[in-house]
mmCIF file of C-alpha atoms in Angstrom:
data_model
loop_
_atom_site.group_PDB
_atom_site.id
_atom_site.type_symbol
_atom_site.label_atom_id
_atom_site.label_comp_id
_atom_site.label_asym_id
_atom_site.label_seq_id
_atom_site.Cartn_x
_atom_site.Cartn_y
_atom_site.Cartn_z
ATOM 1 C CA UNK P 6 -70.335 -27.876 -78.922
ATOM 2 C CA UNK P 7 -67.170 -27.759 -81.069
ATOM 3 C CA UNK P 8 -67.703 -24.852 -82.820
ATOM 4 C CA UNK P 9 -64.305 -24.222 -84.234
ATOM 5 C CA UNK P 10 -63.307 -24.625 -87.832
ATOM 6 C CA UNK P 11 -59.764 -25.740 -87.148
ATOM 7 C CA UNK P 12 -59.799 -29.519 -87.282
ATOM 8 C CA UNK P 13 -56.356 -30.453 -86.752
ATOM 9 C CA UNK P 14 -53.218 -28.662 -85.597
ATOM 10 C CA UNK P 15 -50.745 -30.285 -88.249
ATOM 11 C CA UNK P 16 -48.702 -28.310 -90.434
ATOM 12 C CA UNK P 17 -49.135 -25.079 -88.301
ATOM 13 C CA UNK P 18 -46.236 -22.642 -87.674
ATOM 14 C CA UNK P 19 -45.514 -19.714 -85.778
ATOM 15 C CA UNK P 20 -43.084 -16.814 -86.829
ATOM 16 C CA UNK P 21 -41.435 -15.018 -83.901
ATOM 17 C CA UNK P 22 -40.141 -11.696 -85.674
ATOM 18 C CA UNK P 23 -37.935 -10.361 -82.806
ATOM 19 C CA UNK P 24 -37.532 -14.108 -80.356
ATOM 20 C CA UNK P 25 -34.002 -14.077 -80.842
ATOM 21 C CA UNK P 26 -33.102 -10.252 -80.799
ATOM 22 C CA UNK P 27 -33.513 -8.432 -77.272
ATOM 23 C CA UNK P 28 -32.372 -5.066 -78.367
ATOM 24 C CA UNK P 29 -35.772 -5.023 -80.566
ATOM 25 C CA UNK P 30 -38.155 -6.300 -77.531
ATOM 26 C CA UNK P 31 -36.387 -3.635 -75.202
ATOM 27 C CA UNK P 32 -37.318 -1.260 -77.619
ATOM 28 C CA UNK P 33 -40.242 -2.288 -77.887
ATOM 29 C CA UNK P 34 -41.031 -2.423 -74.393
ATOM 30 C CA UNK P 35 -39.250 0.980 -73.946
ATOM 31 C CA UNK P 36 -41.819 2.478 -76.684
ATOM 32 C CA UNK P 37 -44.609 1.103 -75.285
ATOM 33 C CA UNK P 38 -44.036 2.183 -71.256
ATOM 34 C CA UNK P 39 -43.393 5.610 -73.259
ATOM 35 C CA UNK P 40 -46.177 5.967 -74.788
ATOM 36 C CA UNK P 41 -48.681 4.817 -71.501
ATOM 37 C CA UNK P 42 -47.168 6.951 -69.320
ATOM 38 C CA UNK P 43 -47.658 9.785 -72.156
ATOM 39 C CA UNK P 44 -50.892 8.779 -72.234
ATOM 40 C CA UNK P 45 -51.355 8.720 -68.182
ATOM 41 C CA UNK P 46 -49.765 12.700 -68.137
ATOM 42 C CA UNK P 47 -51.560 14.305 -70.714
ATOM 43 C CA UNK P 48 -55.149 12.493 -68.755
ATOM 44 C CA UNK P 49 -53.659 14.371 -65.838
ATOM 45 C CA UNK P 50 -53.415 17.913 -67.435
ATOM 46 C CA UNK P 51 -56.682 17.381 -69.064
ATOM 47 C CA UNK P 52 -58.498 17.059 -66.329
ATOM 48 C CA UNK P 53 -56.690 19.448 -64.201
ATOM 49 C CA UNK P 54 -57.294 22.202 -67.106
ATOM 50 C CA UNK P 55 -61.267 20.696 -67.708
ATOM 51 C CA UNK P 56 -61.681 21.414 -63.824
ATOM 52 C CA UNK P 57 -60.298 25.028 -63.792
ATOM 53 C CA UNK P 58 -62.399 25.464 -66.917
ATOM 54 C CA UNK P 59 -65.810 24.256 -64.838
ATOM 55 C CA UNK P 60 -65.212 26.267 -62.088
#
């Protein structure tokens, strides 16, 4: 059951764009926490305005 078409791990690499900078990651991470709890506020006055609209 080997059903994957990598047959040997030899010459691979890896590229870490931002490993050694942690201004970038913070910013990064900043962004993204941002943008969920965006995300997580607007749900909230959605549904708050939906449910005034159905009653």
């Amino acid at each position: 059951m080997n059903a994957s078409p990598i047959t040997s791990w030899e010459g691979a690499t890896a590229y870490f764009t931002f490993a050694n900078n942690p201004t970038m990651i913070g910013l990064i991470l900043g962004l993204s926490v941002l943008v969920t709890l965006g995300v997580i506020v607007y749900s909230f006055y959605h549904e708050n305005h939906s449910y005034i609209d159905y009653q």
